[in-house]
N, CA, C and O atoms as a DFTB+ gen file, in Angstrom:
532 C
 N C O
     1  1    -126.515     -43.810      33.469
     2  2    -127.426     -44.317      32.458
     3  2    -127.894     -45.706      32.872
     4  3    -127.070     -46.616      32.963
     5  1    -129.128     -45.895      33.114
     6  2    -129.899     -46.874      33.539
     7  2    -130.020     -48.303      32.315
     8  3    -130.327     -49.495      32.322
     9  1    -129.612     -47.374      31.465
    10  2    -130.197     -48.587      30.156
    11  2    -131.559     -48.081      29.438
    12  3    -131.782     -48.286      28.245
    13  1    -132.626     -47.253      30.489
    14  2    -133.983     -47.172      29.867
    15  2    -133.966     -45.984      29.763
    16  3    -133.216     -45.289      30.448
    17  1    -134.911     -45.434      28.750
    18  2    -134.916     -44.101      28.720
    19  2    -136.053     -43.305      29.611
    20  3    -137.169     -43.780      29.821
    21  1    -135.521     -41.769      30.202
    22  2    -136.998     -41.443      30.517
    23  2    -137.133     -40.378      30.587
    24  3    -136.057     -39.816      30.791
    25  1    -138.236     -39.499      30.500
    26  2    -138.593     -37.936      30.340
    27  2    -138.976     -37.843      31.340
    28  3    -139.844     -38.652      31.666
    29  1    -138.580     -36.926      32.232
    30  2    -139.381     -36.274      33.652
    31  2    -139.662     -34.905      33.359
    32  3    -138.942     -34.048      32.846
    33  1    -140.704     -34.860      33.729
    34  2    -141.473     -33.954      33.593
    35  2    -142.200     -33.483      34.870
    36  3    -143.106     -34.161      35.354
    37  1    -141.697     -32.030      35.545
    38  2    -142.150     -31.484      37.297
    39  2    -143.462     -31.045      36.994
    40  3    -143.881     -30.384      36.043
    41  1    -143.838     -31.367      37.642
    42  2    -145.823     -30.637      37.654
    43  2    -146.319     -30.143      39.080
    44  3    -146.215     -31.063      39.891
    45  1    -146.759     -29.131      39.564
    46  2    -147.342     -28.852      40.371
    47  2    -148.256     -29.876      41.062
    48  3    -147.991     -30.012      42.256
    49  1    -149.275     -30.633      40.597
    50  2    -150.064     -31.323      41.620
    51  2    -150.071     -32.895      40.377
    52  3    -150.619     -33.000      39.280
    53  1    -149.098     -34.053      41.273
    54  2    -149.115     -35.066      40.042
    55  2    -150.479     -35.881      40.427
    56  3    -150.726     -36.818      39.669
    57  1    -151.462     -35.643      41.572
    58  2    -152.450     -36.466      41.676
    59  2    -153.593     -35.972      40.391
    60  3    -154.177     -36.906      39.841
    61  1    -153.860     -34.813      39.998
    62  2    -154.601     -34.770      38.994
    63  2    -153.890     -34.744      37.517
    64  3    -154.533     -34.115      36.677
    65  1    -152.852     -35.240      37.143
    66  2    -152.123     -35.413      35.486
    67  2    -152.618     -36.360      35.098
    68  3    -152.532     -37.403      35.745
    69  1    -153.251     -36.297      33.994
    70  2    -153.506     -37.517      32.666
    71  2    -152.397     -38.171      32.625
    72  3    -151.643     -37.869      31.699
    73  1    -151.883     -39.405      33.724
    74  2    -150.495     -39.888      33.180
    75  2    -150.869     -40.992      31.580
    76  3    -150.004     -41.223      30.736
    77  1    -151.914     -41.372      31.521
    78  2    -151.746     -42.375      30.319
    79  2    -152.088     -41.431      29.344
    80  3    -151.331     -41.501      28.375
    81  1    -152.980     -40.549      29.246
    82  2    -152.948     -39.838      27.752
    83  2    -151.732     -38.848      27.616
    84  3    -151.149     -38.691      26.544
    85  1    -151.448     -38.305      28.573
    86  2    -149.411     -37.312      28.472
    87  2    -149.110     -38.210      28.120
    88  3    -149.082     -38.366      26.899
    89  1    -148.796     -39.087      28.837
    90  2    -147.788     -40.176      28.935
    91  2    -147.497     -40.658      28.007
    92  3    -146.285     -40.797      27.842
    93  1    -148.371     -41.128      26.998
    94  2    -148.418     -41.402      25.646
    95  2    -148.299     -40.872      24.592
    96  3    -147.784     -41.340      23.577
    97  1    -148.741     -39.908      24.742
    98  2    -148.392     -38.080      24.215
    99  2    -146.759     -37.919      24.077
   100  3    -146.380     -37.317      23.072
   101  1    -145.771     -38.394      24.977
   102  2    -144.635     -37.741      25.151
   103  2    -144.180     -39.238      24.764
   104  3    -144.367     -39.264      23.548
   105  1    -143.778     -40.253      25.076
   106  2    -143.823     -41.482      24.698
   107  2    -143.519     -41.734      23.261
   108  3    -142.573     -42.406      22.850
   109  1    -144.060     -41.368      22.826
   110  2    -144.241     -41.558      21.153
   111  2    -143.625     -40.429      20.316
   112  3    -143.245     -40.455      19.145
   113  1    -143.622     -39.366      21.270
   114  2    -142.598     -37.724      20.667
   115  2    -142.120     -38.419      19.305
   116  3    -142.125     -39.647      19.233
   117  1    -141.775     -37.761      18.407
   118  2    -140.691     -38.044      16.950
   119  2    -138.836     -37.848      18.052
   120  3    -137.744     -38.404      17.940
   121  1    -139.307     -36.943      18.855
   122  2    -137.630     -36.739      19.550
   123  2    -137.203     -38.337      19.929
   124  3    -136.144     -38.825      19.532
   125  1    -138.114     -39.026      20.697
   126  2    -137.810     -40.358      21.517
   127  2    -137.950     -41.811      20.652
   128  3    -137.922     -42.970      21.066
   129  1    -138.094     -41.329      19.427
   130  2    -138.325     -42.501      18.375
   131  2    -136.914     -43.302      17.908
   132  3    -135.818     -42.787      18.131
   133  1    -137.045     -44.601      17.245
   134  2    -137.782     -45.397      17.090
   135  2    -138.711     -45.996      18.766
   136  3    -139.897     -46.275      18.940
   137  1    -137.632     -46.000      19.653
   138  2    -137.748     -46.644      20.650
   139  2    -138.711     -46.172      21.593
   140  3    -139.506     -47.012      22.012
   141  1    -138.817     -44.817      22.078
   142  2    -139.773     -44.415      22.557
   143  2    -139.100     -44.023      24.184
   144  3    -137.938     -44.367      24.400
   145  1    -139.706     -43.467      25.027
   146  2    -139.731     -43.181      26.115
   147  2    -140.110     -43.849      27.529
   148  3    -140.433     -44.901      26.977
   149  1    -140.289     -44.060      28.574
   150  2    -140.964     -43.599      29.634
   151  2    -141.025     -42.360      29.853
   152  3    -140.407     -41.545      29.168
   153  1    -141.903     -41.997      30.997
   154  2    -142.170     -40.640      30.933
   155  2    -142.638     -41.108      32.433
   156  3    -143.231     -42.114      32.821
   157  1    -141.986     -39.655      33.292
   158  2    -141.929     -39.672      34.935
   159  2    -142.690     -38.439      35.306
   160  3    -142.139     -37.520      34.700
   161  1    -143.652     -37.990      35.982
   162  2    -144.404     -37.234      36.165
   163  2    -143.865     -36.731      38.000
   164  3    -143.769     -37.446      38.997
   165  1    -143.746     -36.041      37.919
   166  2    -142.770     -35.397      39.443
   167  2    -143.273     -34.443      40.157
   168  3    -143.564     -33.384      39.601
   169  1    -143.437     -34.581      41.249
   170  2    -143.560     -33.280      42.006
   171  2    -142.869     -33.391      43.247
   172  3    -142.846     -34.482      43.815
   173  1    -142.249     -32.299      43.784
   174  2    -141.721     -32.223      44.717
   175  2    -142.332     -31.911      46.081
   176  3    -142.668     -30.731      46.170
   177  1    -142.475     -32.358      46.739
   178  2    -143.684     -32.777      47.913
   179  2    -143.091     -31.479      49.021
   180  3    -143.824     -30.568      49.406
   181  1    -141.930     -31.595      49.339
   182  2    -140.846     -31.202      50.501
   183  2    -139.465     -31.082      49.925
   184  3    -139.238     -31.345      48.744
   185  1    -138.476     -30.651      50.833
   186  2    -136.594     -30.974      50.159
   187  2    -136.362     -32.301      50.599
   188  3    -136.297     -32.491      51.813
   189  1    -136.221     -33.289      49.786
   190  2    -135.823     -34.882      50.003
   191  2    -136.922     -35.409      49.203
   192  3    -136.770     -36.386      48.471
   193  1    -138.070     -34.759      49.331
   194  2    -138.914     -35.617      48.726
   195  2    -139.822     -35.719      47.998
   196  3    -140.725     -34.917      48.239
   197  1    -140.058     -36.670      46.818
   198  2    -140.731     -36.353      45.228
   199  2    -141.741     -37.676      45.232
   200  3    -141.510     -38.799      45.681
   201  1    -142.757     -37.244      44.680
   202  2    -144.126     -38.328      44.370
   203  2    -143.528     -38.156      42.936
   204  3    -143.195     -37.163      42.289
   205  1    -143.520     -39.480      42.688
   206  2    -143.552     -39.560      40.929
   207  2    -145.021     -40.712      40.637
   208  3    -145.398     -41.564      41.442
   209  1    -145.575     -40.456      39.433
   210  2    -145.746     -41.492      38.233
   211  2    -145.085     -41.302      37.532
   212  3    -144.310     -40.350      37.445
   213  1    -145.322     -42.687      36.458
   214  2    -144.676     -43.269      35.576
   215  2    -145.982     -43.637      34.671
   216  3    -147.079     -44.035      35.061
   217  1    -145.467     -43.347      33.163
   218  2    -146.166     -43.922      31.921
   219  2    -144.535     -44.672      31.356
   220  3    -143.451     -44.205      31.006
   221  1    -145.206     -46.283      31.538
   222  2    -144.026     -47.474      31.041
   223  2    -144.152     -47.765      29.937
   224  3    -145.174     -48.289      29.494
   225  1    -143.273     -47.522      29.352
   226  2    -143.485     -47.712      27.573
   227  2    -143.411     -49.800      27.646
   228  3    -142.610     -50.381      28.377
   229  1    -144.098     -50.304      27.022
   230  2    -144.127     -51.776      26.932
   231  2    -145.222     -51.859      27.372
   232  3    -146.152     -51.733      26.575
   233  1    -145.424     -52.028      28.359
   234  2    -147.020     -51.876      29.435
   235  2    -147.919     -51.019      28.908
   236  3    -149.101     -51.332      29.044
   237  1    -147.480     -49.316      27.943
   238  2    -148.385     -48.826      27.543
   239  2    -149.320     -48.233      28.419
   240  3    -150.364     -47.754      27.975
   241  1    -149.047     -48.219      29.617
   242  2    -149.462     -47.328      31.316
   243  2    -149.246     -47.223      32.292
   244  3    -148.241     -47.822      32.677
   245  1    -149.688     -46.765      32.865
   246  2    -149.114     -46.387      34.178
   247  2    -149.270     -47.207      35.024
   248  3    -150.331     -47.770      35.290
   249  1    -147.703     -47.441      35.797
   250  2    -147.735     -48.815      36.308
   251  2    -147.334     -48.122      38.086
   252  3    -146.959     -46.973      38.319
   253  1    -147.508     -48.961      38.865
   254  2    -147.711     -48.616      40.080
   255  2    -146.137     -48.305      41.089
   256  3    -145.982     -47.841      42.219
   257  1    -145.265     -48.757      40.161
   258  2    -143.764     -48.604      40.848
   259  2    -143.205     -48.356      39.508
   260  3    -143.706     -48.528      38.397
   261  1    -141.897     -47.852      39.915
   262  2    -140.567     -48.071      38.299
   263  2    -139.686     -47.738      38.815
   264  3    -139.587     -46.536      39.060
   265  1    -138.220     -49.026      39.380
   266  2    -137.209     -48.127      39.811
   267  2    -136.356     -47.767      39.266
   268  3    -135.353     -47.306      39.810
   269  1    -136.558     -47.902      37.773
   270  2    -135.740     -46.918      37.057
   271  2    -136.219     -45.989      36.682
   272  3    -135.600     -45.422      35.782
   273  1    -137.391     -45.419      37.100
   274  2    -137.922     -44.168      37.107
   275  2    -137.580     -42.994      38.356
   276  3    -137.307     -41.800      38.487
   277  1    -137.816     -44.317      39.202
   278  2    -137.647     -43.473      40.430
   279  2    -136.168     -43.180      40.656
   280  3    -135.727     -42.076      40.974
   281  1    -135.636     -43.999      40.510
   282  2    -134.086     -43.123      40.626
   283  2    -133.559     -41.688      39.787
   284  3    -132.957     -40.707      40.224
   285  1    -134.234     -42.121      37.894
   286  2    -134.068     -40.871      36.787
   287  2    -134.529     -39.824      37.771
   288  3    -133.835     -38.848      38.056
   289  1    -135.757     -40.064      38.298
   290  2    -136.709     -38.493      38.956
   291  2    -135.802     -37.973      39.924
   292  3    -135.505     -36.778      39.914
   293  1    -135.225     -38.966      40.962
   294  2    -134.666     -38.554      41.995
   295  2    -133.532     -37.620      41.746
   296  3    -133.371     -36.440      42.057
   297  1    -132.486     -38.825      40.831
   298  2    -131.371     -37.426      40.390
   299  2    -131.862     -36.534      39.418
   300  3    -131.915     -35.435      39.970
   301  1    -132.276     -36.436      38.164
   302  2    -132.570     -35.135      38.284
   303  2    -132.950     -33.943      38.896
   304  3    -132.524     -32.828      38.592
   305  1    -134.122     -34.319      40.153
   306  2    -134.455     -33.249      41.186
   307  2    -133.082     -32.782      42.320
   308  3    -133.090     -31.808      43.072
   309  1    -131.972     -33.795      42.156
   310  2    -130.961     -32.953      42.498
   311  2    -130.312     -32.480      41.618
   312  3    -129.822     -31.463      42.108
   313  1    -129.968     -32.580      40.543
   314  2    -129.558     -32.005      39.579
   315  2    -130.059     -30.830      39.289
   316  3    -129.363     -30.122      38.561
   317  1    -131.092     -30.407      39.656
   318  2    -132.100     -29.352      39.336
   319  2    -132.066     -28.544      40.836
   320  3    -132.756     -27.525      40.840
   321  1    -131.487     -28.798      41.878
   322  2    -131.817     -28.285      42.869
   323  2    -133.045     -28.575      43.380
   324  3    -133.244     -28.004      44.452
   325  1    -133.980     -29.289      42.978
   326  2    -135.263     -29.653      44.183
   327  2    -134.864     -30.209      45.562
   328  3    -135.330     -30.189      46.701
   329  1    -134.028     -30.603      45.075
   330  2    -133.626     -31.735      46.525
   331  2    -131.991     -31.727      46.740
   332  3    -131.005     -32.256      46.225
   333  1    -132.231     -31.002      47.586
   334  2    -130.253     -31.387      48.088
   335  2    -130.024     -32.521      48.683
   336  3    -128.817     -32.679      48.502
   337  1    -130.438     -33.479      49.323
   338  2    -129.488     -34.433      49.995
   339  2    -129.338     -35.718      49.278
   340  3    -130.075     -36.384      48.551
   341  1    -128.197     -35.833      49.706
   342  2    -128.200     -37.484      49.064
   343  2    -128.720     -38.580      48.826
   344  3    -128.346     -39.555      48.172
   345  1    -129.874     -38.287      49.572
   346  2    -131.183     -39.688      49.764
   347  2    -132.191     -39.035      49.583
   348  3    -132.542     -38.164      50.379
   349  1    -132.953     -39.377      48.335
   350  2    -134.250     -38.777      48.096
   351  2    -135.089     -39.857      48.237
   352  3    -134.790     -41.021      47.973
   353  1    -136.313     -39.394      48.725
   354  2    -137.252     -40.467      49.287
   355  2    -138.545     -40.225      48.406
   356  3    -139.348     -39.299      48.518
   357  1    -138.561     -41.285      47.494
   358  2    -139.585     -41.211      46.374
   359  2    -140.952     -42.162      46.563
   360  3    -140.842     -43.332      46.932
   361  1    -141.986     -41.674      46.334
   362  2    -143.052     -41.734      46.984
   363  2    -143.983     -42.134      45.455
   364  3    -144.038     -41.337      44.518
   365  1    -144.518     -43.203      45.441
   366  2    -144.974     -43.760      44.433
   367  2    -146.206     -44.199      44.578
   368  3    -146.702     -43.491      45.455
   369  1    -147.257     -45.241      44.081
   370  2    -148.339     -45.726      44.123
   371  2    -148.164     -47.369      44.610
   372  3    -148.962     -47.960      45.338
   373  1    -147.274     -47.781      44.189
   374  2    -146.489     -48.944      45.061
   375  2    -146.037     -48.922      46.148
   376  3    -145.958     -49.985      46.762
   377  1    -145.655     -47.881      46.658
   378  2    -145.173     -47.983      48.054
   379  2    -143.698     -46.551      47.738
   380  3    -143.571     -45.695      46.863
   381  1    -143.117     -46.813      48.571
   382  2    -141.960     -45.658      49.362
   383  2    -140.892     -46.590      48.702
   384  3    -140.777     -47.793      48.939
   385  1    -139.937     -45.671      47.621
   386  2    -138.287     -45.644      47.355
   387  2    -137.686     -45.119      48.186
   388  3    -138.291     -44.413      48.993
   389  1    -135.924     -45.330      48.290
   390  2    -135.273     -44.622      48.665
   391  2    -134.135     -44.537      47.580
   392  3    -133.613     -45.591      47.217
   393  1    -133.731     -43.359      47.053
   394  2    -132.492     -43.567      46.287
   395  2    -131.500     -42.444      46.495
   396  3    -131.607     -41.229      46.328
   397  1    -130.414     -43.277      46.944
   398  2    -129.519     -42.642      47.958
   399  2    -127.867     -42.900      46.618
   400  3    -127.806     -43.914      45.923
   401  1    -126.834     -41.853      46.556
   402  2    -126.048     -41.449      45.497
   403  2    -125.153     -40.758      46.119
   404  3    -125.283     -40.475      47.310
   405  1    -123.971     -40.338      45.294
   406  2    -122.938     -39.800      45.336
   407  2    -122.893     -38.459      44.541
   408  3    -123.925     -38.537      43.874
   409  1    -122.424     -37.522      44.289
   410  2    -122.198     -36.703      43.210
   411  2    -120.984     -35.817      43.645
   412  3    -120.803     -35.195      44.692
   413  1    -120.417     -35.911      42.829
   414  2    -119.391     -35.002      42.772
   415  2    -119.045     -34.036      41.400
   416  3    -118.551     -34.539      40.392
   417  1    -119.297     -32.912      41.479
   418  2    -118.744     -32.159      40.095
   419  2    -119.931     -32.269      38.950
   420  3    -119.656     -32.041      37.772
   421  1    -121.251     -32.629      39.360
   422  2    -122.713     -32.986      38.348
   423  2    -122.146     -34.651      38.094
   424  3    -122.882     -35.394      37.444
   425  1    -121.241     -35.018      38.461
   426  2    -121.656     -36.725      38.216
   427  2    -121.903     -37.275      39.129
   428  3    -121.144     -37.092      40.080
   429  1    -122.861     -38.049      39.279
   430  2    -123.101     -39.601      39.766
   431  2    -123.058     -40.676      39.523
   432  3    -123.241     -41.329      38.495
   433  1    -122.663     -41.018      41.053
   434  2    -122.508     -42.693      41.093
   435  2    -122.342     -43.094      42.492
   436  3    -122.314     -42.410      43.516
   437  1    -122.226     -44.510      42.284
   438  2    -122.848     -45.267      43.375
   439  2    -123.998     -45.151      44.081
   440  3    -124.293     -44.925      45.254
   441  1    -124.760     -45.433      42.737
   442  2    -126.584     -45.224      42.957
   443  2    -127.214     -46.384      43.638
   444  3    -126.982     -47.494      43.160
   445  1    -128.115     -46.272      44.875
   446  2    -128.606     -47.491      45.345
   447  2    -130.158     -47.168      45.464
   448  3    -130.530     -46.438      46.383
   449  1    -130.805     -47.537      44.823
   450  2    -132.457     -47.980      45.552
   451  2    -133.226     -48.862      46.551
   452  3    -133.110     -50.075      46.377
   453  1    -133.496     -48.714      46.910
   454  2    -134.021     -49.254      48.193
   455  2    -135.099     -49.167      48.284
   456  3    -135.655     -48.118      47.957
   457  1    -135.937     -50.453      48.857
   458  2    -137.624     -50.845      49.178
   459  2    -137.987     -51.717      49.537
   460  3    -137.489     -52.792      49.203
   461  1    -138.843     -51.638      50.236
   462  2    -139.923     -53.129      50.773
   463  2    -139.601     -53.895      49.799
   464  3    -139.512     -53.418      48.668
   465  1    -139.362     -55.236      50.038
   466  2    -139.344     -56.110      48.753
   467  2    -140.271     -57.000      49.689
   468  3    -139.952     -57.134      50.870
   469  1    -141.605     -57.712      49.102
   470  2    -142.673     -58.540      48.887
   471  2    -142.427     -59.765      48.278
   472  3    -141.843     -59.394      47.259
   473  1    -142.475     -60.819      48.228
   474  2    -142.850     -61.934      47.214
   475  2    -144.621     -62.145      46.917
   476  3    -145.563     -62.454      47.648
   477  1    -144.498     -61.822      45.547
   478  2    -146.213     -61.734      45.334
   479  2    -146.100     -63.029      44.669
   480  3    -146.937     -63.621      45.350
   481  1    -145.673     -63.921      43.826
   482  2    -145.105     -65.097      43.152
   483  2    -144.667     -65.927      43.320
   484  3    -143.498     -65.740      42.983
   485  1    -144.832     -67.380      43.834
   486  2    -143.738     -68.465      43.430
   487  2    -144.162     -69.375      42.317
   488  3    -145.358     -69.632      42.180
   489  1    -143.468     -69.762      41.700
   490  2    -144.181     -70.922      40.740
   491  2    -142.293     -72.099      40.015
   492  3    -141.066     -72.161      40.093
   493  1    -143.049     -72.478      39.641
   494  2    -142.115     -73.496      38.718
   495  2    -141.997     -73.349      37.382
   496  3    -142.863     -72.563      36.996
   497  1    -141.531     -73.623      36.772
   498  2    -141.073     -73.570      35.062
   499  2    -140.922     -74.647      34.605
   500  3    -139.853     -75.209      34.841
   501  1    -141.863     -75.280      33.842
   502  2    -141.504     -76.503      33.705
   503  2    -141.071     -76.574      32.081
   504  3    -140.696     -77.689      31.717
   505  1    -141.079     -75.507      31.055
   506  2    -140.622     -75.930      29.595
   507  2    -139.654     -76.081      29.971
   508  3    -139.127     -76.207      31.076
   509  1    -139.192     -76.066      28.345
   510  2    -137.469     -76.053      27.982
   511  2    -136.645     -75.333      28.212
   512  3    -136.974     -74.240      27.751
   513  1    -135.570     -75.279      28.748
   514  2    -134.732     -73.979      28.718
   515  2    -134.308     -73.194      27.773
   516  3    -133.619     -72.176      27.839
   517  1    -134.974     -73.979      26.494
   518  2    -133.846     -73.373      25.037
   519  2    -134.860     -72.666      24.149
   520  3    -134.684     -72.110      23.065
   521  1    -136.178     -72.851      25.012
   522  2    -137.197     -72.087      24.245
   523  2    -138.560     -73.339      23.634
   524  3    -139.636     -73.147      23.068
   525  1    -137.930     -74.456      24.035
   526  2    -139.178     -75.654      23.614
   527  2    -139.833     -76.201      24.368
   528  3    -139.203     -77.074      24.964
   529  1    -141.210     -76.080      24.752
   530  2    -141.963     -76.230      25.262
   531  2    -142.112     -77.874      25.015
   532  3    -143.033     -78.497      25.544
């Protein structure tokens, strides 16, 4: 359990899915309420490997990476049998995951993700630390 919630959902071809109108569609379900969902849009490309989107609940769309999406998608598609090996290589609009796991007996653990990491940002902070500007 990641902390976030998310619905994956396998689709045959995820380049043509409405991810923001599904996405929002499933998001808002009465099942996923008060709090609401993400919602992971999946397809299985090959064995190892899954293109996901993501509809990010907060953001309210579809955002170009999620690695707590991409990991939910990954194990479930082994959980499901899409993908047998231990390292599924998830394929996003941001760039290439890797999320590589353990399982023994349907549990997992020792989940790791892996990716290009970029610095798009530096800056300073100059308020308060306590919240006063």
């Amino acid at each position: 359990n990641s902390g976030v919630p998310h619905a994956v959902v396998f689709i045959d071809d995820v380049e043509n899915v409405q991810v923001d109108e599904i996405g929002r569609t499933i998001r808002m379900h009465q099942r996923f309420m008060p709090e609401g969902t993400n919602v992971d849009f999946v397809q299985v490309l090959k064995p190892g490997v899954i293109r996901v989107r993501t509809y990010e609940r907060g953001v309210e769309k579809e955002t170009l990476a999620c690695g707590t999406g991409a990991v939910a998608s990954a194990i479930i598609s082994h959980w499901l049998k899409q993908c047998s090996d231990p390292v599924v290589t998830v394929e996003m609009a941001g760039g290439r995951l890797y999320v590589d796991f353990l399982e023994t007996g349907g549990l997992y653990r020792d989940v790791w993700l892996k990716g290009k990491v970029e610095r798009v940002y530096e800056g300073i902070y100059l308020g308060d630390i306590q919240g006063r500007d």
